[in-house]
Coordinates of C-alpha atoms in Angstrom, one line a residue:
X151 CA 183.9 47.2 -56.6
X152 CA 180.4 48.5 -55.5
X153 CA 178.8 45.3 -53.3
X154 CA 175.0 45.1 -53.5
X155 CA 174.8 41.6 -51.7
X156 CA 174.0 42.7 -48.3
X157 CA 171.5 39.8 -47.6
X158 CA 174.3 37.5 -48.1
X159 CA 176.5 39.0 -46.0
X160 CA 176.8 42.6 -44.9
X161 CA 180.0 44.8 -44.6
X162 CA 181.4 44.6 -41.0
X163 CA 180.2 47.3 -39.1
X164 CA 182.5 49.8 -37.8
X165 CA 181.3 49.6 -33.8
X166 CA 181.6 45.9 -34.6
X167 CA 185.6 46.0 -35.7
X168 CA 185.9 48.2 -32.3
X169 CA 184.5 46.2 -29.6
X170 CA 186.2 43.2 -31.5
X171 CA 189.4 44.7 -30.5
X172 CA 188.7 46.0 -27.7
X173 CA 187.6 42.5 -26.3
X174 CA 190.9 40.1 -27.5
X175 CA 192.4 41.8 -24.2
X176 CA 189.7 41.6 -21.6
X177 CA 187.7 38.3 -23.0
X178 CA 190.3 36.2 -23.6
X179 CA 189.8 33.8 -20.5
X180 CA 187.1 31.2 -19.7
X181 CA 184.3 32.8 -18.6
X182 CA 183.4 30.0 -16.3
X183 CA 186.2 30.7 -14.2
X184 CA 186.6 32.6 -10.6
X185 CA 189.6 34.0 -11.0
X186 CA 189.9 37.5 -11.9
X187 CA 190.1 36.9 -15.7
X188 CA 187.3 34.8 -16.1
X189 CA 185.2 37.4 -13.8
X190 CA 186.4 40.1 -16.6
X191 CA 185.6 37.4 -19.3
X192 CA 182.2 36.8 -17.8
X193 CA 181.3 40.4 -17.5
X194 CA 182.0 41.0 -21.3
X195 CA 179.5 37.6 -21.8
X196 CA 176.8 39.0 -20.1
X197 CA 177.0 42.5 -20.9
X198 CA 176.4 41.1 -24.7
X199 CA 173.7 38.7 -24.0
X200 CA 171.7 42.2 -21.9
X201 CA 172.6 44.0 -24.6
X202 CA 171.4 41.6 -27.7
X203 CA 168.4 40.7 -25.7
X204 CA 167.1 44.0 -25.7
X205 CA 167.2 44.6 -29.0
X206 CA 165.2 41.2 -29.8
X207 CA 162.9 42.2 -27.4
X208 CA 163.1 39.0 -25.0
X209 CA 165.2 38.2 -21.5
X210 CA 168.3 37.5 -21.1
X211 CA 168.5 34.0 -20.0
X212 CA 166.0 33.4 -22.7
X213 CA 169.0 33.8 -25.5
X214 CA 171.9 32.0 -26.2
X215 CA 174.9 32.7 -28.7
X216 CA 175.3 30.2 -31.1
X217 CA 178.5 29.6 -33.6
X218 CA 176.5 30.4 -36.4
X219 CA 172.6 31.5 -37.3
X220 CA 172.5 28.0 -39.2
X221 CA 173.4 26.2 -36.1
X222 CA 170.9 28.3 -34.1
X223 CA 167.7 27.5 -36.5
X224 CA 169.2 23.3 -36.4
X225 CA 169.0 23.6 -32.5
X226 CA 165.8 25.5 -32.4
X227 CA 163.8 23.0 -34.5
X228 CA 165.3 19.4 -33.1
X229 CA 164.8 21.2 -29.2
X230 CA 161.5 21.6 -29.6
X231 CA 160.8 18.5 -31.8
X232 CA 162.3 16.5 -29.2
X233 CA 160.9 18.4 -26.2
X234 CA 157.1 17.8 -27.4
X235 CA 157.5 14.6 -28.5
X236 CA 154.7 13.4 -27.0
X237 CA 152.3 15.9 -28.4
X238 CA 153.2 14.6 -32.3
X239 CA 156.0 14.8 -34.6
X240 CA 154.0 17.2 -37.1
X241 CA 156.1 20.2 -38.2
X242 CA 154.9 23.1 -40.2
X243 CA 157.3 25.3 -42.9
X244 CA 156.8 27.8 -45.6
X245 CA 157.6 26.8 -49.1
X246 CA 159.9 29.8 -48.9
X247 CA 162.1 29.1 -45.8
X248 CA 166.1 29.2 -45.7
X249 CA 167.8 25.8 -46.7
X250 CA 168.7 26.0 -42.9
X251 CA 165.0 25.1 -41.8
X252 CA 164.1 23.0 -45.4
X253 CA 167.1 20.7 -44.1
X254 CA 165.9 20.5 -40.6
X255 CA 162.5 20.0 -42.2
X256 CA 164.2 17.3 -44.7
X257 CA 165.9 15.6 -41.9
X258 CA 163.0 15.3 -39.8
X259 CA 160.7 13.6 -42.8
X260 CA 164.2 11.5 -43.3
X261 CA 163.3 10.3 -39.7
X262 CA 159.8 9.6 -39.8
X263 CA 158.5 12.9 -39.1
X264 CA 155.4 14.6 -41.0
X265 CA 156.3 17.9 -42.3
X266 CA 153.6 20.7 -44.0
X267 CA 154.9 23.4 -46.2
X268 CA 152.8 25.8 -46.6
X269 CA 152.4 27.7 -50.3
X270 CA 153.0 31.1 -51.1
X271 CA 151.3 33.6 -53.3
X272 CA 153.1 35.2 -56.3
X273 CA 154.6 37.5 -53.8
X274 CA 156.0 35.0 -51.6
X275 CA 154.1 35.7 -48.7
X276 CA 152.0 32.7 -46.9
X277 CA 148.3 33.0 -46.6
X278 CA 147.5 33.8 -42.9
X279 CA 144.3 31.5 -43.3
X280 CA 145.8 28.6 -45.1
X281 CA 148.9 28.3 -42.7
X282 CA 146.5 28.4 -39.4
X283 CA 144.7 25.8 -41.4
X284 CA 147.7 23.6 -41.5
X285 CA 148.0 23.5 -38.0
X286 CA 146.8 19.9 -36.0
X287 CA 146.9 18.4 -32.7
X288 CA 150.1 16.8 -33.6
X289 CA 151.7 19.6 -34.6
X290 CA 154.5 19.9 -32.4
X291 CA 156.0 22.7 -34.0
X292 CA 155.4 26.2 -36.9
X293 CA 158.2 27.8 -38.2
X294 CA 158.4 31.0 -40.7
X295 CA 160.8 33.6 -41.6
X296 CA 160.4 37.1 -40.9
X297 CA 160.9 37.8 -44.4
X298 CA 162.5 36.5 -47.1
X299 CA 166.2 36.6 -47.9
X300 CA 165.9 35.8 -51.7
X301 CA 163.4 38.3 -52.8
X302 CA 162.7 40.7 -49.3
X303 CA 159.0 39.6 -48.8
X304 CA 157.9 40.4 -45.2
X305 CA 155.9 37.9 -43.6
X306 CA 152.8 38.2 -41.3
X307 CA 154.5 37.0 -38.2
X308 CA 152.1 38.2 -36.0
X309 CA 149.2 37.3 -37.5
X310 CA 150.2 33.9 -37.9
X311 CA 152.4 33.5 -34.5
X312 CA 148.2 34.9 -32.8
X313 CA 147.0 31.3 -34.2
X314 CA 150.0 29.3 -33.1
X315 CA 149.4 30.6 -29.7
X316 CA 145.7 29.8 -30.0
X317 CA 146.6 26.3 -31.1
X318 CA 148.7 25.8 -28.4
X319 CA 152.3 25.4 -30.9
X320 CA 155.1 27.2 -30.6
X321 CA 156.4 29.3 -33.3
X322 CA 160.0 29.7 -34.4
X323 CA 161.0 33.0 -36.6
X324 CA 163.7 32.5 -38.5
X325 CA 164.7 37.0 -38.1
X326 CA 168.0 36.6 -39.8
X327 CA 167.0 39.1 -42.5
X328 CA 165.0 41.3 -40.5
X329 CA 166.5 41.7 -37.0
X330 CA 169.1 44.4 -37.8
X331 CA 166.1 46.6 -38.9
X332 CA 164.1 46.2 -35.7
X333 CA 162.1 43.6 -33.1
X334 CA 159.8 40.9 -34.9
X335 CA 156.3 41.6 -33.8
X336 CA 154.0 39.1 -32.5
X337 CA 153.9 36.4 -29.7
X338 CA 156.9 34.4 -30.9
X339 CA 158.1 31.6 -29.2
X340 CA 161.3 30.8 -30.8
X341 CA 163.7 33.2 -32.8
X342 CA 166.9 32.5 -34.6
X343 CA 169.3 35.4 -36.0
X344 CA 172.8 35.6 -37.2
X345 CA 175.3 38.3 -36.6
X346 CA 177.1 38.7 -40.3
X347 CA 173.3 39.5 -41.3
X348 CA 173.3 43.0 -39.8
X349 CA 177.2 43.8 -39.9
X350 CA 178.9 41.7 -36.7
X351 CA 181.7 39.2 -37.1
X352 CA 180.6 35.7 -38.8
X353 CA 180.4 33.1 -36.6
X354 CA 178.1 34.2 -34.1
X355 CA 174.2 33.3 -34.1
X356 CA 171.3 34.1 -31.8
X357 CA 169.0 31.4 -30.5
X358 CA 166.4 32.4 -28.5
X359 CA 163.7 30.1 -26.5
X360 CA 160.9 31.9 -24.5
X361 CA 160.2 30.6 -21.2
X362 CA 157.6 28.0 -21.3
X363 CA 158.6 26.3 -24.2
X364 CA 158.8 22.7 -24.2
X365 CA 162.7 22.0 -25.2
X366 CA 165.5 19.5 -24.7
X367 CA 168.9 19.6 -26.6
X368 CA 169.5 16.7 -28.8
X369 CA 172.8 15.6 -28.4
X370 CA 175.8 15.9 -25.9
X371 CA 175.0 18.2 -23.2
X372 CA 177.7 21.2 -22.8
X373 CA 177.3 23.0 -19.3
X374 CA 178.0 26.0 -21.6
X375 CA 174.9 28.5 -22.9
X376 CA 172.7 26.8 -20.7
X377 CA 173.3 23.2 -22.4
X378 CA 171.8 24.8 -25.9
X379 CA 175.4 25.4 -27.9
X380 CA 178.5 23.4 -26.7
X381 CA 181.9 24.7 -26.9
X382 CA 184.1 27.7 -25.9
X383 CA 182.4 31.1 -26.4
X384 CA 183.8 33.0 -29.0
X385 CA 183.8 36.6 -26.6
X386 CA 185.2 38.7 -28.9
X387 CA 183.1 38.3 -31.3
X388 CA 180.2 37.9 -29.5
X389 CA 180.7 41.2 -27.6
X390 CA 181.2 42.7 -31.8
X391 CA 178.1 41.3 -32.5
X392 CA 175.5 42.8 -29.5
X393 CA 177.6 46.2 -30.4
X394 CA 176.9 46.2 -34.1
X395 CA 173.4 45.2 -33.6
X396 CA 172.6 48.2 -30.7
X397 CA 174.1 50.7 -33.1
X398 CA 172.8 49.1 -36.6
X399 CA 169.1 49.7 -34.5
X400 CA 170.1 53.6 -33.8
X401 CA 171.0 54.0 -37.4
X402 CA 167.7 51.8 -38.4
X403 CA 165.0 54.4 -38.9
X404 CA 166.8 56.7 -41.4
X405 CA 168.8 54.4 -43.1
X406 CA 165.5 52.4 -44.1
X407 CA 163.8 55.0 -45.6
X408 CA 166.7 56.5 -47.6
X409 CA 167.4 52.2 -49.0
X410 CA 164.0 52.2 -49.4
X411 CA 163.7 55.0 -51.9
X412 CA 167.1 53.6 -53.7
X413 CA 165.1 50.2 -54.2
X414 CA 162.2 51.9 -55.4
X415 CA 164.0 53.5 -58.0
X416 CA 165.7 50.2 -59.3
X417 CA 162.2 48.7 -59.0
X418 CA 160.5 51.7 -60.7
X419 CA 163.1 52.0 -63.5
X420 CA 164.2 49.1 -64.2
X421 CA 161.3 47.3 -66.4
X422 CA 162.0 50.6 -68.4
X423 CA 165.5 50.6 -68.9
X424 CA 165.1 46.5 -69.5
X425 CA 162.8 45.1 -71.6
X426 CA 161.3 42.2 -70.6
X427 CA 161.8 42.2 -67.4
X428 CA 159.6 41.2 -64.3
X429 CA 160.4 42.5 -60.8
X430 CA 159.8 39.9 -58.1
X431 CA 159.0 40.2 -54.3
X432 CA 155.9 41.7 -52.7
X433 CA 155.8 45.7 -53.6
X434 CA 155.1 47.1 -49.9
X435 CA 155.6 44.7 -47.7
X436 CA 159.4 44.1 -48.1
X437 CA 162.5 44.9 -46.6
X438 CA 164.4 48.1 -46.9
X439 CA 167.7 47.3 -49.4
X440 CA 166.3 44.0 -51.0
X441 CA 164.8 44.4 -54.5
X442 CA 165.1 41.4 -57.2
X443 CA 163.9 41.3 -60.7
X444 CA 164.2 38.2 -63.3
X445 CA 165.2 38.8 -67.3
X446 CA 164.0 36.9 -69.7
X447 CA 166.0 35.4 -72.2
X448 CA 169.6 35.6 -70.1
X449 CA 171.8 33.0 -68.2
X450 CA 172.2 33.9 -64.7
X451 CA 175.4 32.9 -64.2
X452 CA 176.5 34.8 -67.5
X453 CA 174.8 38.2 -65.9
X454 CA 176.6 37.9 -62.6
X455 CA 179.9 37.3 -64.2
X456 CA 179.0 40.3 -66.9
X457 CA 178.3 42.6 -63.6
X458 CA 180.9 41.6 -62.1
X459 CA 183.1 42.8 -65.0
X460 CA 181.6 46.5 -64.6
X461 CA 182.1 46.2 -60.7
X462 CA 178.8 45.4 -59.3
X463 CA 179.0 42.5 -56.5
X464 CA 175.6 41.1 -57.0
X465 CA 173.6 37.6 -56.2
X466 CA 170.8 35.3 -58.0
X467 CA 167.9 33.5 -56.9
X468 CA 168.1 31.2 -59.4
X469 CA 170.5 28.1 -59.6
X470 CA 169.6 27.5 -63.2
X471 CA 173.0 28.2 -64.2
X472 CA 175.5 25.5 -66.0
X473 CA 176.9 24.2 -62.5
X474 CA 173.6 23.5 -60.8
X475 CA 170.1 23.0 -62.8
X476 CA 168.0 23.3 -60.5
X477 CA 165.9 26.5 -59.6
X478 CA 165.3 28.4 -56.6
X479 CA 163.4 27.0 -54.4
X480 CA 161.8 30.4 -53.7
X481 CA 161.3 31.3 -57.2
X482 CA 160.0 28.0 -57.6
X483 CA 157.0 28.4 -54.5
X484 CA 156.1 31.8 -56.1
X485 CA 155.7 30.7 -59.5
X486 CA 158.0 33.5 -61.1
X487 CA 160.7 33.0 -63.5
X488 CA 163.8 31.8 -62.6
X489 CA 165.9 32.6 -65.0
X490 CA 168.2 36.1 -65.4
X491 CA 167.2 36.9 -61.5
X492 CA 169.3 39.5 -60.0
X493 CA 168.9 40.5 -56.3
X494 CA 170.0 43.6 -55.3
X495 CA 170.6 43.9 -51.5
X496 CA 172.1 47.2 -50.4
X497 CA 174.3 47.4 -47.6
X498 CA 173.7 50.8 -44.8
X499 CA 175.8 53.6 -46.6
X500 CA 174.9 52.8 -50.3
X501 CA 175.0 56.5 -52.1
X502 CA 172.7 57.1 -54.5
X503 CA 175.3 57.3 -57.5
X504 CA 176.6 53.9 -57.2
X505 CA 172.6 52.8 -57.6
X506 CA 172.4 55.4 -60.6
X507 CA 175.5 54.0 -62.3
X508 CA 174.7 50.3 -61.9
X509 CA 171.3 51.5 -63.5
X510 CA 173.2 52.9 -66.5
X511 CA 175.5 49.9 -66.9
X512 CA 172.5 47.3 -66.6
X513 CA 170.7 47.7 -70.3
X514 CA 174.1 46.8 -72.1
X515 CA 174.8 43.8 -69.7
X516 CA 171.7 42.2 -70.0
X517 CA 171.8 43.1 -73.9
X518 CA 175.1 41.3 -74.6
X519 CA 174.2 38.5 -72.7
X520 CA 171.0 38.3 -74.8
X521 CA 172.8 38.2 -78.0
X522 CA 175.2 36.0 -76.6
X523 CA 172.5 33.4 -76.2
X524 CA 170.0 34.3 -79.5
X525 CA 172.3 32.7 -82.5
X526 CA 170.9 29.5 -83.7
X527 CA 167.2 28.5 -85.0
X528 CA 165.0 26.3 -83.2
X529 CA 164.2 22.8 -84.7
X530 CA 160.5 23.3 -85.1
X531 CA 157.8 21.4 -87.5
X532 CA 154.8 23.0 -88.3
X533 CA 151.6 21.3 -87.5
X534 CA 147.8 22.5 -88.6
X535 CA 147.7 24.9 -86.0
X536 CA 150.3 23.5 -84.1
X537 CA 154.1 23.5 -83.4
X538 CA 156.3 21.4 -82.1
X539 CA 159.2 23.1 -80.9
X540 CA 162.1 20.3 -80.0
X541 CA 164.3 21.8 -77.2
X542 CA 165.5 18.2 -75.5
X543 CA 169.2 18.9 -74.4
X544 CA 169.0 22.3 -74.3
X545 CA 169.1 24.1 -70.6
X546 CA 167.2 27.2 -69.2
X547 CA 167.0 29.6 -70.9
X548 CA 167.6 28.6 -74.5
X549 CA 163.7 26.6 -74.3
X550 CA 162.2 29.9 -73.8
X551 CA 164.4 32.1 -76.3
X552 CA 163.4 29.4 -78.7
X553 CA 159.7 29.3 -77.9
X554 CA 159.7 33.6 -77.6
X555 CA 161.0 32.8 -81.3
X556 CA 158.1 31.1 -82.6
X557 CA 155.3 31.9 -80.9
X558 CA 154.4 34.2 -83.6
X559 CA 154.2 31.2 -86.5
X560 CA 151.2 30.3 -85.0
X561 CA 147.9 32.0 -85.4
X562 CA 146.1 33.7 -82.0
X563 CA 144.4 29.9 -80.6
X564 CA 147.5 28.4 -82.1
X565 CA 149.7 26.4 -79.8
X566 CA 153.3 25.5 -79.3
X567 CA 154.4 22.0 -78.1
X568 CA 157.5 22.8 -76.7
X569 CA 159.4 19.2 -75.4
X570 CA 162.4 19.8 -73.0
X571 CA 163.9 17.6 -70.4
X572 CA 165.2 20.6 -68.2
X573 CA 163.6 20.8 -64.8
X574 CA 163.8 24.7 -64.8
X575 CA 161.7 24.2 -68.0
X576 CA 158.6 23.5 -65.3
X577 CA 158.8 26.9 -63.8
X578 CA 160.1 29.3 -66.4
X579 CA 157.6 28.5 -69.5
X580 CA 154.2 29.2 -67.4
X581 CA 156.2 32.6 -65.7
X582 CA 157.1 33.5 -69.6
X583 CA 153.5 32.8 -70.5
X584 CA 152.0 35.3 -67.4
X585 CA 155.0 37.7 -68.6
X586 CA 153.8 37.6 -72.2
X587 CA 149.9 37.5 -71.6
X588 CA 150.1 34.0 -73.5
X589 CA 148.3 31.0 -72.0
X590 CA 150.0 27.9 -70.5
X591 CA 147.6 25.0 -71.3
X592 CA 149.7 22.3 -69.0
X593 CA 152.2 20.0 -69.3
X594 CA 151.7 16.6 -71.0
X595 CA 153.8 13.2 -71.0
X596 CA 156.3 13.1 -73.4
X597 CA 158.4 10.3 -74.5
X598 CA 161.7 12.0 -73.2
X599 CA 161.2 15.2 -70.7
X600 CA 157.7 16.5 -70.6
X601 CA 155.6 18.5 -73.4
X602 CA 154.5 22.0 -72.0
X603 CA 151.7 23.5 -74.4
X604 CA 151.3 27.2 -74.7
X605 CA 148.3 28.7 -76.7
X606 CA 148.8 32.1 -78.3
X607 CA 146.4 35.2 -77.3
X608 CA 148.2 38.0 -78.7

């Protein structure tokens, strides 16, 4: 099996599976503990925290190891919520963030908080100008990722952490993505990371929280990790994680630019290989091994199982599959199809022929898939120089095969009514329309679903 799903969990790092084992021996005790095992114990602790601190770039009793980089962003946000309190209960996110900050976000509206997201262009980057403008003097706090884990976007961290600290809020970065290929830039306050991101032992997240920062734990306090994550520490695989993230760093240079020319070629040669195909992300300002691209007329779900068969491990964006309905949020903010998205994340190591392969395979997948989902004619009636095209019942992406289908029976400033009561439906036919170079006139009420109206150019 050749796994390209790095962002969702890369392969544990050799130096990672050594200090693991080297630890169970020497940081078994309680590090809180004088005795002699504890001291040993407490020595492995904070050699870690030195060691993971330099490579974020902050001091050491400014981090603190979390059981997970989920549980680090959940701390991060209700700390500082709570700790500035008195300034407002405004909070600021990115349409594009991971679920871990949405729910935090979703949680905090849920309690009578006010929450922002700020849009995205079609690259999935936020607008520098239009997220400083979001800022207020209730803000308490800004969060935004370092880049995105769905399509590899890099944000502009720095740009937008320079008007936080002119407004006076702190920023948290969620650097899960991002941190195993080197320090966040800018005048963060907050920072959130997780271990199985860069190759250490699940189970182990960063939370970092500069000095200055207004913060006070919600919940129980734990006289462990300074109050901020209750509960044993997990040494062993703490002391796996600091080593696999000092050594992913020395290996971070070359190993970028050799993934970044293997996603360049998948990016270059795939809407070649593929018709129909739109490749999704910003072009340059993007992470090493991410690249994603959505096909039109396929079933995610049915591609991932189909790649799977030819022994590619590989993940979608999109949750328009048969189990869950509902797009990617991500997709969704950038206004790009949804449907048939493959991301392919390369993990440190990928050789250039298992890339070259899985571009030889690719063509026939998504062609079967396609077939598998072309048989039947759509239920259309003809109009003057209009079509109604009756897809109710029918889920993403049978509305658009059946509209790609017809589009042609109208003249050129001709329209297509197409009615559908899928939600995916909302993104997917305006993406097929920019694909295309057709225009989407709007949606319109509809006695069941809604009526989206696409006028013909070519």
């Amino acid at each position: 099996m050749v796994y390209f799903d790095a962002a969702s969990g890369a392969p544990l790092h050799p130096v990672a599976r050594q200090a693991f084992l080297a630890s169970l021996d020497e940081g078994w005790a309680d590090p809180a503990r004088l005795y002699k095992e504890g001291r040993r114990a407490r020595l492995l602790l904070d050699a870690a925290r030195e060691a993971a601190a330099e490579a974020v770039g902050c001091r050491a009793d400014e981090l603190t190891f979390t059981a997970s980089g989920t549980r680090a962003v959940h701390s991060g946000i209700a700390g500082v919520l709570a700790g500035r309190r008195r300034v407002g209960d405004h909070l600021i996110v990115s349409a594009v963030e991971h679920s871990s900050v949405l729910h935090s976000a979703e949680a905090h509206e849920a309690a009578g908080g006010s929450v922002t997201r700020v849009p995205v262009d079609r690259g999935g980057a936020v607008d520098v100008a239009a997220y400083a403008g979001a800022l207020r003097a209730d803000t308490a706090l800004a969060c935004l990722q370092s880049a995105n884990h769905e399509v590899g976007t890099e944000q502009p961290v720095a740009e937008v952490a320079g008007a936080c600290r002119a407004a006076g809020v702190p920023l948290l970065v969620d650097a899960a993505q991002s941190l195993g290929w080197g320090p966040v830039p800018g005048d963060w306050s907050l920072l959130a990371a997780s271990a199985h991101k860069w190759g250490g032992p699940p189970g182990v997240g960063l939370l970092v929280v500069r000095k200055g920062v207004r913060f006070a734990v919600r919940g129980p306090v734990d006289e462990r990790e300074s109050g901020r994550a209750a509960g044993f520490e997990n040494i062993p695989a703490i002391v796996a994680a600091a080593a696999s993230l000092r050594a992913v760093r020395a290996e971070a240079a070359g190993e970028a630019a050799r993934l970044r020319e293997l996603t360049e070629r998948i990016r270059a040669r795939v809407p070649h290989l593929v018709p129909d195909v739109e490749v999704v992300g910003d072009p340059e300002r993007r992470l090493p091994g991410i690249v994603t691209f959505s096909c039109l007329y396929v079933d995610g779900e049915a591609l991932l199982h189909e790649l799977d068969r030819e022994g590619f491990a590989v993940s979608s964006g999109s949750s328009c599959t048969s189990s869950t309905l509902t797009p990617s949020h991500v997709l969704r903010a950038m206004g790009v199809l949804s449907e048939g998205n493959v991301r392919v994340s390369l993990p440190a190591g990928t050789p250039a022929e298992d890339v070259e392969r899985f571009l030889a395979v690719l063509p026939g997948v998504v062609a079967g898939v396609r077939e598998k989902l072309g048989a039947g004619a759509p239920q259309a009636v003809a109009g003057r120089e209009e079509l109604v095209l009756d897809a109710l019942g029918k889920r993403c992406p049978i509305p658009v095969i059946e509209l790609a289908k017809v589009i042609g029976d109208v003249p050129v400033g001709g329209t297509v009514r197409v009615l559908a009561d899928d939600a995916a439906a909302r993104l997917d036919i305006p993406a097929w329309c920019e694909m295309r170079g057709q225009e989407y006139a709007g949606e319109e009420p509809a006695a069941e679903g809604a009526a989206y109206v696409v006028r013909r150019v070519v």
